[in-house]
Each structure stands twice: as C-alpha cells, then as structure tokens.
C-alpha cells in the first residue's frame, strides 16, 4: 500500500512535540502546585496570627469590661448624690438629724447669709 514513510515521520514528530508540551505542562503544574502549597501555608500562618491578635484583643476587651464593671459597681447610682471632696458629703443635712438636736446643739442660733449660689457669703457679717 498506501503507507507513506514521510507522513508517518511527520506524525511521529508531531507526537514528540505534543509529549514535550505535556512534559512542560506537567512541570509547570508541579511548580504551580509547590507555589500554591507555599502560598496556602503562608496564608494559613497569617490567618493564625490574625486569630491570635483577635483573641488578644478579645481578652483585652474582657478585662476592660470587667474593670469597668467593677468601677460601675462601686460608682454611685444616678439618683444618689455624689460625695463631696474631703469627706464633706452630707454636712449640710446634719440639722435634719434628730440625734444631733438631742445632743443640745441649737442650729437655730447659727445664722448664715447666703449669696445667689447657695454658698455662705463670708464677706458679710451675719450679726
């Protein structure tokens, strides 16, 4: 027959070219696979670092919330009067204490002149 050595050799050459292309393609896939694995490991490490930072921030917020909770637990309630500096918190209400009146102190004898701020005006003589 119809067998043509030239056509056969041509097909053999094409087959070798395709094999080389397959080999190059597999080589590139192996390189990409290694790069992909390396990149996956890198991303995994970055995600772990992000998780650690988020966990640390969460712990910081928890500690702060507990500290604020303790402060708020010790803080005066909104309807409670805030205490004055140096322990003079309720001294203006002592006259209402019946025990003090029983001790013989006569508050009616004390006469203060108050200015428009509600504070005693010490510049004026009350006598």
One Martini backbone bead per residue (centre of mass of N, CA, C, O) as a GRO file, in nm:
protein
  127
    1UNK     BB    1   0.030   0.061  -0.020
    2UNK     BB    2  -0.039   0.363   0.149
    3UNK     BB    3   0.230   0.392   0.279
    4UNK     BB    4   0.394   0.677   0.447
    5UNK     BB    5   0.689   0.774   0.571
    6UNK     BB    6   0.649   1.079   0.586
    7UNK     BB    7   0.386   1.081   0.742
    8UNK     BB    8   0.486   0.919   0.983
    9UNK     BB    9   0.717   1.116   1.067
   10UNK     BB   10   0.535   1.354   1.109
   11UNK     BB   11   0.365   1.226   1.336
   12UNK     BB   12   0.604   1.165   1.524
   13UNK     BB   13   0.686   1.459   1.563
   14UNK     BB   14   0.417   1.554   1.679
   15UNK     BB   15   0.418   1.361   1.921
   16UNK     BB   16   0.677   1.476   2.052
   17UNK     BB   17   0.573   1.763   2.089
   18UNK     BB   18   0.335   1.686   2.272
   19UNK     BB   19   0.504   1.552   2.493
   20UNK     BB   20   0.664   1.805   2.563
   21UNK     BB   21   0.421   1.976   2.640
   22UNK     BB   22   0.330   1.790   2.868
   23UNK     BB   23   0.589   1.804   3.032
   24UNK     BB   24   0.580   2.114   3.068
   25UNK     BB   25   0.301   2.121   3.200
   26UNK     BB   26   0.374   1.942   3.447
   27UNK     BB   27   0.601   2.119   3.546
   28UNK     BB   28   0.425   2.371   3.593
   29UNK     BB   29   0.228   2.235   3.790
   30UNK     BB   30   0.442   2.172   4.004
   31UNK     BB   31   0.524   2.460   4.052
   32UNK     BB   32   0.239   2.563   4.124
   33UNK     BB   33   0.191   2.366   4.358
   34UNK     BB   34   0.421   2.470   4.532
   35UNK     BB   35   0.324   2.763   4.538
   36UNK     BB   36   0.046   2.700   4.656
   37UNK     BB   37   0.143   2.566   4.914
   38UNK     BB   38   0.306   2.805   5.013
   39UNK     BB   39   0.067   3.006   5.013
   40UNK     BB   40  -0.115   2.847   5.206
   41UNK     BB   41   0.081   2.857   5.445
   42UNK     BB   42   0.099   3.161   5.462
   43UNK     BB   43  -0.204   3.214   5.507
   44UNK     BB   44  -0.232   3.037   5.757
   45UNK     BB   45  -0.035   3.200   5.931
   46UNK     BB   46  -0.187   3.467   5.909
   47UNK     BB   47  -0.453   3.363   6.034
   48UNK     BB   48  -0.328   3.289   6.307
   49UNK     BB   49  -0.237   3.573   6.376
   50UNK     BB   50  -0.517   3.698   6.365
   51UNK     BB   51  -0.641   3.520   6.586
   52UNK     BB   52  -0.446   3.607   6.810
   53UNK     BB   53  -0.519   3.904   6.803
   54UNK     BB   54  -0.821   3.871   6.852
   55UNK     BB   55  -0.789   3.727   7.123
   56UNK     BB   56  -0.636   3.954   7.266
   57UNK     BB   57  -0.855   4.167   7.228
   58UNK     BB   58  -1.073   4.013   7.379
   59UNK     BB   59  -0.924   4.006   7.649
   60UNK     BB   60  -0.900   4.309   7.681
   61UNK     BB   61  -1.205   4.367   7.677
   62UNK     BB   62  -1.278   4.189   7.915
   63UNK     BB   63  -1.103   4.330   8.124
   64UNK     BB   64  -1.229   4.611   8.085
   65UNK     BB   65  -1.519   4.530   8.149
   66UNK     BB   66  -1.460   4.432   8.434
   67UNK     BB   67  -1.341   4.695   8.536
   68UNK     BB   68  -1.592   4.865   8.474
   69UNK     BB   69  -1.784   4.695   8.642
   70UNK     BB   70  -1.642   4.755   8.910
   71UNK     BB   71  -1.671   5.059   8.894
   72UNK     BB   72  -1.981   5.061   8.860
   73UNK     BB   73  -2.037   4.912   9.129
   74UNK     BB   74  -1.894   5.166   9.293
   75UNK     BB   75  -2.072   5.359   9.178
   76UNK     BB   76  -2.293   5.586   9.181
   77UNK     BB   77  -2.599   5.634   9.148
   78UNK     BB   78  -2.786   5.858   8.976
   79UNK     BB   79  -2.973   5.920   9.251
   80UNK     BB   80  -2.711   5.970   9.387
   81UNK     BB   81  -2.515   6.162   9.556
   82UNK     BB   82  -2.228   6.302   9.529
   83UNK     BB   83  -1.940   6.317   9.676
   84UNK     BB   84  -1.747   6.513   9.845
   85UNK     BB   85  -1.472   6.656   9.918
   86UNK     BB   86  -1.321   6.556  10.216
   87UNK     BB   87  -1.598   6.439  10.359
   88UNK     BB   88  -1.852   6.662  10.288
   89UNK     BB   89  -2.124   6.523  10.197
   90UNK     BB   90  -2.361   6.574  10.461
   91UNK     BB   91  -2.332   6.848  10.632
   92UNK     BB   92  -2.606   7.005  10.541
   93UNK     BB   93  -2.794   6.760  10.693
   94UNK     BB   94  -2.754   6.766  11.010
   95UNK     BB   95  -3.013   6.922  11.106
   96UNK     BB   96  -3.199   6.660  11.041
   97UNK     BB   97  -3.068   6.526  11.284
   98UNK     BB   98  -3.202   6.427  11.584
   99UNK     BB   99  -2.941   6.356  11.746
  100UNK     BB  100  -2.815   6.640  11.740
  101UNK     BB  101  -3.045   6.787  11.886
  102UNK     BB  102  -3.015   6.609  12.148
  103UNK     BB  103  -2.713   6.724  12.210
  104UNK     BB  104  -2.771   7.057  12.223
  105UNK     BB  105  -2.763   7.175  11.941
  106UNK     BB  106  -2.832   7.503  11.811
  107UNK     BB  107  -2.912   7.587  11.486
  108UNK     BB  108  -3.077   7.856  11.519
  109UNK     BB  109  -2.817   8.027  11.609
  110UNK     BB  110  -2.739   7.997  11.317
  111UNK     BB  111  -2.630   8.262  11.086
  112UNK     BB  112  -2.653   8.277  10.742
  113UNK     BB  113  -2.530   8.427  10.448
  114UNK     BB  114  -2.654   8.395  10.125
  115UNK     BB  115  -2.597   8.362   9.810
  116UNK     BB  116  -2.695   8.284   9.476
  117UNK     BB  117  -2.533   7.990   9.507
  118UNK     BB  118  -2.573   7.876   9.822
  119UNK     BB  119  -2.342   8.012   9.959
  120UNK     BB  120  -2.169   8.142  10.192
  121UNK     BB  121  -2.128   8.483  10.288
  122UNK     BB  122  -1.825   8.591  10.436
  123UNK     BB  123  -1.829   8.913  10.387
  124UNK     BB  124  -2.071   8.904  10.575
  125UNK     BB  125  -2.232   9.002  10.854
  126UNK     BB  126  -2.475   8.828  11.056
  127UNK     BB  127  -2.510   9.055  11.308
   0.00000   0.00000   0.00000
